[in-house]
Short mmCIF file of C-alpha atoms and ligand atoms in Angstrom, two decimals:
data_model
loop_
_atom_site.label_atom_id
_atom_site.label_comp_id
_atom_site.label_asym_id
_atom_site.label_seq_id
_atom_site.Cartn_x
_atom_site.Cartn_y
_atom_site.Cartn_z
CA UNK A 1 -15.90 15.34 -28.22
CA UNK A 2 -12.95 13.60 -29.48
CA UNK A 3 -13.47 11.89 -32.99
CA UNK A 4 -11.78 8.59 -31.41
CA UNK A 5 -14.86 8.80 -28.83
CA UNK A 6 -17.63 9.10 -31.01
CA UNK A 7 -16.77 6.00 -33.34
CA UNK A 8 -16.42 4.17 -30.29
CA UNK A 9 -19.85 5.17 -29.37
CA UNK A 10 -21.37 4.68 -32.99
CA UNK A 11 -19.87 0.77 -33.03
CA UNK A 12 -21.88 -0.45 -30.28
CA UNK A 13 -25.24 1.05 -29.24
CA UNK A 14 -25.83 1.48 -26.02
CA UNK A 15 -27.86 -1.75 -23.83
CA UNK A 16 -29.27 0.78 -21.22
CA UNK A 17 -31.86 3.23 -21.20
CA UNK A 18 -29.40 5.70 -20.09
CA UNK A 19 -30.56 9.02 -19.10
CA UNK A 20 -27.29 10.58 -17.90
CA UNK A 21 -25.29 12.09 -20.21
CA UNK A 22 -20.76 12.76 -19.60
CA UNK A 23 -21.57 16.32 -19.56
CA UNK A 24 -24.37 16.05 -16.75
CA UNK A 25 -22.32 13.54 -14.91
CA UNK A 26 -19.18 16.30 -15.00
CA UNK A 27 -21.14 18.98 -14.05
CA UNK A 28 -22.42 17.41 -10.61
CA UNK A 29 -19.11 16.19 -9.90
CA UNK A 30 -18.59 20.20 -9.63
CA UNK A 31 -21.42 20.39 -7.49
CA UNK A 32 -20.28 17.64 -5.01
CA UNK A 33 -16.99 19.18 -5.17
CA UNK A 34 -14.78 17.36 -7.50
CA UNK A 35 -11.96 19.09 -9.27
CA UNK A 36 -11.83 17.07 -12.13
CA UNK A 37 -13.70 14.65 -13.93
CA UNK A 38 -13.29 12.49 -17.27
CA UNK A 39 -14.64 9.25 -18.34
CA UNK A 40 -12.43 6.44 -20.11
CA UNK A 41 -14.34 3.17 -21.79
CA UNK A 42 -13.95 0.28 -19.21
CA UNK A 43 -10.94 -1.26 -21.16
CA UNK A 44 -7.47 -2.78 -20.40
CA UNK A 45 -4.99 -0.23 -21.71
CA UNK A 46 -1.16 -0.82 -22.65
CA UNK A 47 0.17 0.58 -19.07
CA UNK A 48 -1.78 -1.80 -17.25
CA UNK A 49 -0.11 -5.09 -18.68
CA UNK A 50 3.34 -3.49 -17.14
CA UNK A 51 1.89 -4.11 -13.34
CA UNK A 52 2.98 -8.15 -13.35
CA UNK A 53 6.41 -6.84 -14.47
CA UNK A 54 6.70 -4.65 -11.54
CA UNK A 55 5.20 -7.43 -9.34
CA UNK A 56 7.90 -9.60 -10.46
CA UNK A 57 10.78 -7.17 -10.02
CA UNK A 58 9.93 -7.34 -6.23
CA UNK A 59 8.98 -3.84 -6.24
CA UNK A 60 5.93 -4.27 -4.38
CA UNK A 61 8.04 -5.80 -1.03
CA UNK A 62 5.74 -6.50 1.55
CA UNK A 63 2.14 -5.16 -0.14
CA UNK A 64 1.27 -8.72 -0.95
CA UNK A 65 -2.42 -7.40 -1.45
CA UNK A 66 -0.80 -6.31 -4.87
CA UNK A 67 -0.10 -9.42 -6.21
CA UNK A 68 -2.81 -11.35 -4.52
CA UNK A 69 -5.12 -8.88 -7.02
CA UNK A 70 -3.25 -8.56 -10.13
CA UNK A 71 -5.64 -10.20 -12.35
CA UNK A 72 -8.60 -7.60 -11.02
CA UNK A 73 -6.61 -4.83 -11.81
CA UNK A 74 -5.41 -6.31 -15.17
CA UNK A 75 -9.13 -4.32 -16.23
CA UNK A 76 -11.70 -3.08 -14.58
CA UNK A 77 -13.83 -5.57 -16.64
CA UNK A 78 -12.82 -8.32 -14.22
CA UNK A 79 -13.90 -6.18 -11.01
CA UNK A 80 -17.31 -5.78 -12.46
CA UNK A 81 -18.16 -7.24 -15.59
CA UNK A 82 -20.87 -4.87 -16.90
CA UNK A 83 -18.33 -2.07 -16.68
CA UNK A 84 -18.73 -0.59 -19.48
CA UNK A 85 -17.28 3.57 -18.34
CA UNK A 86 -14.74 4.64 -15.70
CA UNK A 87 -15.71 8.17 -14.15
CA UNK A 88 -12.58 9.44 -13.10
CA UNK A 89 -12.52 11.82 -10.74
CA UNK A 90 -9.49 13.93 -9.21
CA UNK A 91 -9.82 16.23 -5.78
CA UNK A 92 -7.06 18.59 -5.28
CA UNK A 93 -5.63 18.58 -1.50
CA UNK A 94 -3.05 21.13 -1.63
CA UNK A 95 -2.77 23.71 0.50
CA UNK A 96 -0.39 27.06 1.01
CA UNK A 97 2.21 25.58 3.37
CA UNK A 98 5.58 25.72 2.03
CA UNK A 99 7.14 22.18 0.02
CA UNK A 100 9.40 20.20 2.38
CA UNK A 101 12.00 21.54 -0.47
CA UNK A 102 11.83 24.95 0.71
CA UNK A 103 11.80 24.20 4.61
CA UNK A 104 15.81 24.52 5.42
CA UNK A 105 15.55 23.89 9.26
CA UNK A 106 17.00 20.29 9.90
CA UNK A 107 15.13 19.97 12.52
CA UNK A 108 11.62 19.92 11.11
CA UNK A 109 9.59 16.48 11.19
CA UNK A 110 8.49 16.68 7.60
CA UNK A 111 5.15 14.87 6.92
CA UNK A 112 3.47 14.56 3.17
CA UNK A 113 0.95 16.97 2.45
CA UNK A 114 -1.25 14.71 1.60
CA UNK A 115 -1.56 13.11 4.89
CA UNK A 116 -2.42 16.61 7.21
CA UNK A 117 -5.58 16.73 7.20
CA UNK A 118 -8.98 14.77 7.30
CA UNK A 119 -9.15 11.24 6.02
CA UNK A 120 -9.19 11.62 2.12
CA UNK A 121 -11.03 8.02 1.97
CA UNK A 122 -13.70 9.16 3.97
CA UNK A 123 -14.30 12.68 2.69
CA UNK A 124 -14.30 11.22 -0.97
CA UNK A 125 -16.03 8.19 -0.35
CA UNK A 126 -19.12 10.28 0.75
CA UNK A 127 -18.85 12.50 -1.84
CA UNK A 128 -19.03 9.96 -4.72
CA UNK A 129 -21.51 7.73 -2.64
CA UNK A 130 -23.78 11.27 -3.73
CA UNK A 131 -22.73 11.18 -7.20
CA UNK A 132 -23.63 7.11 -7.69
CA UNK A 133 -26.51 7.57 -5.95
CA UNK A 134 -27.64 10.49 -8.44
CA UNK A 135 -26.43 8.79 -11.25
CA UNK A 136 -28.34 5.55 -10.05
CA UNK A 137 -31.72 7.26 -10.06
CA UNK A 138 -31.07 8.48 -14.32
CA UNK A 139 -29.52 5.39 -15.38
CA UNK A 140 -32.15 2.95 -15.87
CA UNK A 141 -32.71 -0.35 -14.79
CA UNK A 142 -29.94 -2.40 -14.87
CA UNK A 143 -27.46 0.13 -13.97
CA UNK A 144 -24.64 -1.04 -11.66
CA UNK A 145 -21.29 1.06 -10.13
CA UNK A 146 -18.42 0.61 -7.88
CA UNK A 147 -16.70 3.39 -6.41
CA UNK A 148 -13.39 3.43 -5.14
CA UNK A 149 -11.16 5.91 -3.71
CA UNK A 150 -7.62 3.94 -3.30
CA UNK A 151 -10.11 0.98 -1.75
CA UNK A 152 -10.25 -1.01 -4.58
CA UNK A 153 -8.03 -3.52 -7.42
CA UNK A 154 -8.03 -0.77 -9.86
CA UNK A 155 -5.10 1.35 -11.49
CA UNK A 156 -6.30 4.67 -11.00
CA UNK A 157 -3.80 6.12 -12.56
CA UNK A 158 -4.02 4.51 -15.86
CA UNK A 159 -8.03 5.61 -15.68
CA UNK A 160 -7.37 8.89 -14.75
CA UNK A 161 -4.60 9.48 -17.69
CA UNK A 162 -7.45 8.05 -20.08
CA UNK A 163 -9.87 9.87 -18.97
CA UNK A 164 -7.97 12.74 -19.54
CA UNK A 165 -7.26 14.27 -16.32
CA UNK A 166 -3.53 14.14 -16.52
CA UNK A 167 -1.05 12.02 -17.64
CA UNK A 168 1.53 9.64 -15.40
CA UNK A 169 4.37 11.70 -15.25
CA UNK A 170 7.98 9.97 -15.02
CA UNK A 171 7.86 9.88 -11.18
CA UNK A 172 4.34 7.97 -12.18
CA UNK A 173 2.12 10.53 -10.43
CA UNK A 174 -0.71 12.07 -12.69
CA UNK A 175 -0.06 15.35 -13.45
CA UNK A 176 -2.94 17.92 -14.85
CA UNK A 177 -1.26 20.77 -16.68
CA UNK A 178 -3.10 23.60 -15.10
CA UNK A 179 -3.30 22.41 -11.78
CA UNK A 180 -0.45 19.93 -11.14
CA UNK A 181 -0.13 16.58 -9.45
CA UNK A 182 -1.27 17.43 -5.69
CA UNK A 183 -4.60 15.00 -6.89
CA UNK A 184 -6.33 12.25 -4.86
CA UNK A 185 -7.83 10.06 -7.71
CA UNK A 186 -10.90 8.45 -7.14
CA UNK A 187 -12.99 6.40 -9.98
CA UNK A 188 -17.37 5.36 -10.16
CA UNK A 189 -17.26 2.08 -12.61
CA UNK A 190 -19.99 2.10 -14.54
CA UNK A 191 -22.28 0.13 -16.35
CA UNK A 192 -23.61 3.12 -18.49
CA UNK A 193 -22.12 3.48 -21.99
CA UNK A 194 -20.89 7.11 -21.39
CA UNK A 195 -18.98 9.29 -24.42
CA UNK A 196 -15.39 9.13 -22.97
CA UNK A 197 -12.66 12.02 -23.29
CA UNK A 198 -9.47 11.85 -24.84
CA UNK A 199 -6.57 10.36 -23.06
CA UNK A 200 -4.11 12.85 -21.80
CA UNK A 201 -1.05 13.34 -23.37
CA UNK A 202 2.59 12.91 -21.79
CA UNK A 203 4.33 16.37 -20.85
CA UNK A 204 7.27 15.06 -19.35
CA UNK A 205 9.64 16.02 -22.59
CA UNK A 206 13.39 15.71 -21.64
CA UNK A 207 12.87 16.93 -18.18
CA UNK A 208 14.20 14.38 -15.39
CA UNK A 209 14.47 16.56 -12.05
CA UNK A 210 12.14 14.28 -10.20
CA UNK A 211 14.38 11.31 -10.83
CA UNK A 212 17.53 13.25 -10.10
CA UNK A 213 16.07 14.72 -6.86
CA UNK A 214 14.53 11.34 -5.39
CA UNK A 215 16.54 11.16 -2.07
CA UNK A 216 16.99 7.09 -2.44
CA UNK A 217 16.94 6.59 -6.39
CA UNK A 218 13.58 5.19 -6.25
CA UNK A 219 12.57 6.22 -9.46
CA UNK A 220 14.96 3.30 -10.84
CA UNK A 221 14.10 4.80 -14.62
CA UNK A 222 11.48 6.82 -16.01
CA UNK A 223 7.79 6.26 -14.96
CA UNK A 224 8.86 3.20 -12.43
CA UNK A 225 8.94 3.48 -9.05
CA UNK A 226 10.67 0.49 -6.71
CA UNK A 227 8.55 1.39 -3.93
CA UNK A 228 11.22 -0.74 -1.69
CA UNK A 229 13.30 2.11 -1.90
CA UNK A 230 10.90 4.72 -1.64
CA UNK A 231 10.61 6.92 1.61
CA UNK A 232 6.72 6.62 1.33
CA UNK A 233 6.73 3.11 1.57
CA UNK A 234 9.69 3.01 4.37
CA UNK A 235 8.03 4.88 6.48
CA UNK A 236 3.87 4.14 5.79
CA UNK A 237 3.99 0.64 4.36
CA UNK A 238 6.89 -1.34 6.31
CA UNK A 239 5.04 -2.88 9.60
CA UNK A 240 7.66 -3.79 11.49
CA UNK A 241 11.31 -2.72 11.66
CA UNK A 242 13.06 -0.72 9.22
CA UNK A 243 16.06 -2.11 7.42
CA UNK A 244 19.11 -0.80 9.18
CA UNK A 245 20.71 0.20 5.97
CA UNK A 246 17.93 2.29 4.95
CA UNK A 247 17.28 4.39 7.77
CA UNK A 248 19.96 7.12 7.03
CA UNK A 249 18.34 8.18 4.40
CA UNK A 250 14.80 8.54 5.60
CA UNK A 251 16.32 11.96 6.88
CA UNK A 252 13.51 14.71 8.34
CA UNK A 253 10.66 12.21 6.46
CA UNK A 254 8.26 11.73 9.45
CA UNK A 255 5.60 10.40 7.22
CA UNK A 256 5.62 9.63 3.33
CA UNK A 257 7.73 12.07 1.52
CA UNK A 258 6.70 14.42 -1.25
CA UNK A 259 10.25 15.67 -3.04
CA UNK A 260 9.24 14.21 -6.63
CA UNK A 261 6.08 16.48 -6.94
CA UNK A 262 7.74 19.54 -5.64
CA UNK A 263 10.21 19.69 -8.03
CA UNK A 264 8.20 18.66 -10.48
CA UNK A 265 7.81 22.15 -12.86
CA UNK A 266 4.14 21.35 -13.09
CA UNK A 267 3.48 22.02 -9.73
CA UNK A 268 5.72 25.32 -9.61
CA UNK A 269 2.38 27.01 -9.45
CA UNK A 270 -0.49 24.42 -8.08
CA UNK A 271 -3.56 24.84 -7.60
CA UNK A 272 -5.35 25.28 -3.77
CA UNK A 273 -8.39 24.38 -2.40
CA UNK A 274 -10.36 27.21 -0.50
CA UNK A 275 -8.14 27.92 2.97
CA UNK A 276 -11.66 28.07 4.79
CA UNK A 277 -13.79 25.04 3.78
CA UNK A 278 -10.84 23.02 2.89
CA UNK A 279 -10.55 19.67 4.64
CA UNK A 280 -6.97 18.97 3.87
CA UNK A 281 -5.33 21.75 5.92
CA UNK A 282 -2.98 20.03 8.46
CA UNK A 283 -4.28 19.53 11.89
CA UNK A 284 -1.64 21.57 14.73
CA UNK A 285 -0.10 18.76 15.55
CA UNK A 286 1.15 18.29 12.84
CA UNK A 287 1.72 22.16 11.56
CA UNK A 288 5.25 23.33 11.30
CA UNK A 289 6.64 21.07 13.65
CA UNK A 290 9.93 19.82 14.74
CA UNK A 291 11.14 16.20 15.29
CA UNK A 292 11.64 16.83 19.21
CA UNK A 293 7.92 18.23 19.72
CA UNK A 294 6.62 15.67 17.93
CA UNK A 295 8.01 12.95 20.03
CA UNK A 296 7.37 15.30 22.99
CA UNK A 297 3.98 14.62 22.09
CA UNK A 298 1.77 12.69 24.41
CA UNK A 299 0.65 9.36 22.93
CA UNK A 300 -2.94 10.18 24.14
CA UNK A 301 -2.21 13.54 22.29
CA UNK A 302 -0.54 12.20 19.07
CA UNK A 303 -3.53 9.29 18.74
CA UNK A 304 -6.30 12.16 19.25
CA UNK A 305 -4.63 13.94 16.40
CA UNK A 306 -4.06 10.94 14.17
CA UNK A 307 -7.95 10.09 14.27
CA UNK A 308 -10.08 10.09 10.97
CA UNK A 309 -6.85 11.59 9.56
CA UNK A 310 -5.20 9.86 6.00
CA UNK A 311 -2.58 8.68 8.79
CA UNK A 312 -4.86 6.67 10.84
CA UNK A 313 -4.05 3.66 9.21
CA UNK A 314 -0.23 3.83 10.36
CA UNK A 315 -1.13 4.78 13.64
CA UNK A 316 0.55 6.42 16.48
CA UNK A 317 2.92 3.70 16.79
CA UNK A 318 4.58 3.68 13.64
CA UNK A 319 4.42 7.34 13.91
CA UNK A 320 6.38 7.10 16.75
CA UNK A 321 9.12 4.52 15.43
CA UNK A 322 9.80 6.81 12.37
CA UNK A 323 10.36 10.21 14.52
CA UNK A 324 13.06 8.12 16.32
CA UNK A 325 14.50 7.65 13.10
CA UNK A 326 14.76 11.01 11.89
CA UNK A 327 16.01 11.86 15.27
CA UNK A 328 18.53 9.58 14.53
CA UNK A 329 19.02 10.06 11.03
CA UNK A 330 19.43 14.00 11.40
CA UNK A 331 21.52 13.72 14.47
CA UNK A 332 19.52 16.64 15.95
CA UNK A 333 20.87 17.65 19.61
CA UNK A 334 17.17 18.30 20.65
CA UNK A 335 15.52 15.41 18.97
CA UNK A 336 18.07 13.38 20.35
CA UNK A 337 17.36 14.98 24.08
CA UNK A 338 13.52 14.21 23.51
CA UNK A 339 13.97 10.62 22.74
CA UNK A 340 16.31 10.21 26.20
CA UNK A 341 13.86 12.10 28.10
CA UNK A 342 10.37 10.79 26.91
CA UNK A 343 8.48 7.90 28.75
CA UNK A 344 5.51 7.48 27.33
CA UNK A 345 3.74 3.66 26.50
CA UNK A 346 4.33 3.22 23.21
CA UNK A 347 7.83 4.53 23.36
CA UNK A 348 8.59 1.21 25.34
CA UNK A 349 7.37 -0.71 22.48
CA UNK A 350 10.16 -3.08 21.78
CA UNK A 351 10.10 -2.56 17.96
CA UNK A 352 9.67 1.66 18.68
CA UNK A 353 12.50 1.09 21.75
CA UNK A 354 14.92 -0.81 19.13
CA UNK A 355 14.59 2.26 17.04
CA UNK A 356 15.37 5.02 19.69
CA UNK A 357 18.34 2.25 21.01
CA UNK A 358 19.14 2.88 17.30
CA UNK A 359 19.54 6.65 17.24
CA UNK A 360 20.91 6.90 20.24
CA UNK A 361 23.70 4.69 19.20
CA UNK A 362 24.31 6.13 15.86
CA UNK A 363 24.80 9.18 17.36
CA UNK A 364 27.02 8.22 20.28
CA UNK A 365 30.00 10.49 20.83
C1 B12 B 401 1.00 1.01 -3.97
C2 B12 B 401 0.88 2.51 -3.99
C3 B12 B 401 1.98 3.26 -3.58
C4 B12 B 401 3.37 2.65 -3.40
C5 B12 B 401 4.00 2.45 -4.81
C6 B12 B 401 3.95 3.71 -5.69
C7 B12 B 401 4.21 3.48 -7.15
N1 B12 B 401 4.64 4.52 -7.84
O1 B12 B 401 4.03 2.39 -7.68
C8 B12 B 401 4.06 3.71 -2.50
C9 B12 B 401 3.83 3.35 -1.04
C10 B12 B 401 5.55 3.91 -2.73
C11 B12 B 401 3.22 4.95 -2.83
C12 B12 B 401 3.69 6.23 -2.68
C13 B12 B 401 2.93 7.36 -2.97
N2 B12 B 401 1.61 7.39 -3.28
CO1 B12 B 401 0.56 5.80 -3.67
N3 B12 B 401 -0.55 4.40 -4.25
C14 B12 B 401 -0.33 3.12 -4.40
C15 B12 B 401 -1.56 2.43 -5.01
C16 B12 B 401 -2.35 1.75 -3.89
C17 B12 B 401 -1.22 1.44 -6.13
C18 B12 B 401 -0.17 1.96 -7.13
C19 B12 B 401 0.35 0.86 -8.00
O2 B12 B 401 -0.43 0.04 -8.43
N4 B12 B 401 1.65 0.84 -8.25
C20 B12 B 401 2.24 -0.11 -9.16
C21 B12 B 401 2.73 0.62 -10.39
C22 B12 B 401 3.20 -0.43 -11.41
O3 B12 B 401 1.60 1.29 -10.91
P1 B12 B 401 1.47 2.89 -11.05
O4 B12 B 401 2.16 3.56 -9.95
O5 B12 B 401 0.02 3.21 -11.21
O6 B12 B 401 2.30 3.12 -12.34
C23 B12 B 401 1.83 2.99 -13.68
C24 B12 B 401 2.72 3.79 -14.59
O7 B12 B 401 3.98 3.98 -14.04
C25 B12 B 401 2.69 2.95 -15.85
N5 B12 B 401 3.44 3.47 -16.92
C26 B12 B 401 2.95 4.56 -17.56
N6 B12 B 401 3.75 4.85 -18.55
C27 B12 B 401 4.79 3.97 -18.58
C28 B12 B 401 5.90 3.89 -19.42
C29 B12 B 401 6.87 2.91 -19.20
C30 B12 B 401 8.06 2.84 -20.10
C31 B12 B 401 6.70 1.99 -18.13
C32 B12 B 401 7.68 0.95 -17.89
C33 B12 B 401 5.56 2.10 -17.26
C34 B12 B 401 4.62 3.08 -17.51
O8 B12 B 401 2.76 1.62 -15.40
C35 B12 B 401 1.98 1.55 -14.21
C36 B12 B 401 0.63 0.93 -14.50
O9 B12 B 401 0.76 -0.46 -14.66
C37 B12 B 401 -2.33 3.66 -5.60
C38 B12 B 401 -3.87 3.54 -5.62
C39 B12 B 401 -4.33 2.66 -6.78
N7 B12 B 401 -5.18 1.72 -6.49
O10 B12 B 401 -3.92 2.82 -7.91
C40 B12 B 401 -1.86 4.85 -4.71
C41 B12 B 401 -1.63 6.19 -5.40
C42 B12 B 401 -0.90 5.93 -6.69
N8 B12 B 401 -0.74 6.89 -4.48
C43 B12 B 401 -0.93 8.16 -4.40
C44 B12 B 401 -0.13 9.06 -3.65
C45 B12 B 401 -0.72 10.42 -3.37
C46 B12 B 401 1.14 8.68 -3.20
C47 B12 B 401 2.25 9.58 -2.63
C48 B12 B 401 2.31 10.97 -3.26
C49 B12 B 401 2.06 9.68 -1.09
C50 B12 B 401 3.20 10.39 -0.37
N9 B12 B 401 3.34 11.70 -0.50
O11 B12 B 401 3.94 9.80 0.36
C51 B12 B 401 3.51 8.75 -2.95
C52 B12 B 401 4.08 9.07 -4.34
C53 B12 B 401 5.30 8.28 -4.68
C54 B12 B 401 5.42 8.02 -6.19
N10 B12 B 401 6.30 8.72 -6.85
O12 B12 B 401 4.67 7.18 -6.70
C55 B12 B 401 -2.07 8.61 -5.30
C56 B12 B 401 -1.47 9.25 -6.56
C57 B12 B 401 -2.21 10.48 -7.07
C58 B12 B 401 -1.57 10.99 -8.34
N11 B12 B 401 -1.70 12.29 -8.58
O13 B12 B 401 -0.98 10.28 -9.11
C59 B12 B 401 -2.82 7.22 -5.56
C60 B12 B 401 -3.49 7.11 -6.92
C61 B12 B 401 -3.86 7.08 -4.42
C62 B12 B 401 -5.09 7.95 -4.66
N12 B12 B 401 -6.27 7.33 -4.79
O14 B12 B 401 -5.04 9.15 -4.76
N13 B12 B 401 2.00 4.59 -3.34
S1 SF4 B 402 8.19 9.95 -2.88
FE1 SF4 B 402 10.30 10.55 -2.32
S2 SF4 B 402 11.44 8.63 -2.11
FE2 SF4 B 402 9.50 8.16 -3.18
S3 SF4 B 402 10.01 8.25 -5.36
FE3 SF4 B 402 9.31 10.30 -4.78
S4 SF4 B 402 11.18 11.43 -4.19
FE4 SF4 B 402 11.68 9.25 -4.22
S1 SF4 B 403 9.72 16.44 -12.68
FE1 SF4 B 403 9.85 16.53 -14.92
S2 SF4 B 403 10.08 14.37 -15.57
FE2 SF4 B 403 9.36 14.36 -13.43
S3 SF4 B 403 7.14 14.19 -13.60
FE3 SF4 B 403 7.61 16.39 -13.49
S4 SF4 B 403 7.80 17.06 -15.65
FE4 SF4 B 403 7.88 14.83 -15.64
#
């Protein structure tokens, strides 16, 4: 263990009568099916004082829930105070479909991978509600955990980079060097004094293809995203109407959008969860499609497909508004066709009806 670590460990001895060691801890993360999994000392690190920078910037736009918990994810100290180890944890959903990059037909409703398949909340939620539960019964009396997979005021990427499962890579995703960025990041706190790993270290080196490939310039300079300007955001996060200026370039991008990780060399050669067991593989309706048959979809259809899926949360509806922007967007004959012969509920939506009035215009004569 690294030498950093074990002075750490030797400065203050531990309160608990801890029978769970890192290594055990690791090794049924395996079992549960975990990836990865490193421990960092509950601590605030340098990256996380840059978040009230980025709040101030205005990056955040309309995820208020950001600001309104700044303080909580200044250090994971504040979210529970007997925190004393972060067990990081990192679940690779990738799968063998081809990258968006590689898909040439302008037609095709393109939908981030990480969103195909079941609802990664849900799947690693129950997984680590094992692992705390297991841990619970070694780690003595007063032991005490929160687990958190995207659900809580924590950065998970700073934990993860010290825990040493990758580092945050200049598009700010965390990249592992043997088996890329395609991660969901989860993260027990702890109250258990656990030897930590070394942080990992940054990769990046002059490379800069992510930031030269991002579609809208979101990543405004290395390692800072203005999520206002990125396609994820547009098309997940924004509630209502999309800016008119900004839907041009939302292009094929159905649902989040994935172009900084695919160019990213680290990912050249990712790893893939088993193609039989693997809960991530996309569901059909949402497998190789094109932006006509997915509006062609019924809404009874689309919302049986969308359930305990990672796209739940947007719903059908906002589904629907964005594939009338890429039909508008792309200019696609058929897509176009689709959204003047459709008549399904939510399509007379007046925010989802603005957006098809939209395209329809844009692409008049
Ligand atoms: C809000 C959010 C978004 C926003 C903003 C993203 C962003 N880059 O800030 C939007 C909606 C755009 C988004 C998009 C995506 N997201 Co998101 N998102 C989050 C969330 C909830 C918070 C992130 C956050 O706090 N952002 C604010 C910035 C300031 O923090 P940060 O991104 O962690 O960046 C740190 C570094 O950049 C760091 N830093 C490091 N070194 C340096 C050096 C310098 C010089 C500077 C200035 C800064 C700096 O400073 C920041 C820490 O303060 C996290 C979950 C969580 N609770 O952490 C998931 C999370 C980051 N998202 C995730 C995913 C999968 C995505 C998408 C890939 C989904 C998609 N395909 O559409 C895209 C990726 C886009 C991208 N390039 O980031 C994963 C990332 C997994 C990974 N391998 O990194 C997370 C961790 C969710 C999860 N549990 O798995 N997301
Ligand atoms: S997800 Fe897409 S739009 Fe967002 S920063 Fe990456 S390349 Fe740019
Ligand atoms: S594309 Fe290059 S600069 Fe961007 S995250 Fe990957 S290695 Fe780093």
């Amino acid at each position: 263990m690294p030498a950093r670590l074990a002075s750490a460990a030797s400065r203050s001895a531990p309160r608990y009568n801890s029978n769970v060691t890192s290594a055990e801890i690791k090794a049924r993360a395996a079992e549960l099916g975990f990836d990865l999994c490193g421990i960092a000392p509950a601590g605030d690190f340098r990256e996380l004082a840059f978040f009230p920078e980025w709040i101030d910037r205005g990056y955040a736009g309309e995820m208020q829930y950001l600001a309104r918990s700044a303080e909580h994810r200044a250090d994971v100290r504040a979210v529970m105070p007997s925190a004393r180890s972060v067990v990081a944890l990192g679940t690779v959903y990738n799968t063998d479909r081809p990258y968006s990059t590689e898909i040439a037909d302008p037609a095709a409703a393109l939908i981030a991978r990480y969103a195909w398949g079941d609802d990664y909340h849900h799947v690693i939620q129950r997984r680590m509600e094992t692992l705390v539960a297991w841990m619970r019964e070694r780690g003595g009396m007063d032991f005490d955990a929160r687990a958190y997979v995207d659900t809580g005021p924590v950065q998970e990427r700073v934990y993860a980079q010290y825990a040493g499962l990758g580092w945050i890579g200049k598009n700010t995703c965390v990249i592992n060097p043997e088996i890329g960025s395609w991660l969901f990041l989860s993260e027990i706190i702890c109250s258990l004094p656990l030897e930590a790993d070394a942080p990992a270290l940054d990769q990046c080196g002059t490379c800069r293809l992510c930031l030269d490939s991002c579609p809208t310039g979101a990543i405004v300079e290395p390692y800072v995203v203005d999520a206002t300007r990125c396609l994820s955001y547009l098309t997940i996060e924004t509630r209502g109407a999309i800016a008119l200026e900004q839907r041009a370039s939302i292009g094929r991008h159905a649902y989040g959008c994935d172009i900084c990780q695919e160019v990213c060399p680290w990912n050249a050669q990712p790893a893939e969860p088993d193609a039989q067991t693997s809960p991530w593989l996309p569901r059909t309706a949402f497998d190789g499609r094109s932006i006509a048959d997915l509006w062609r979809t019924p809404d009874t259809e689309l919302r049986a497909s969308l359930k305990n899926s990672a796209m739940s949360r947007a719903g059908a509806w906002r589904l629907r508004r964005n594939i009338a922007v890429c039909a508008g967007a792309t200019g696609d004959a058929e897509a176009l066709s689709a959204l003047r012969e459709v008549s399904e509920p939510l399509c007379d939506d007046p925010i989802v009806a603005e957006h098809v009035h939209w395209a329809l215009e844009s692409n008049d004569g």
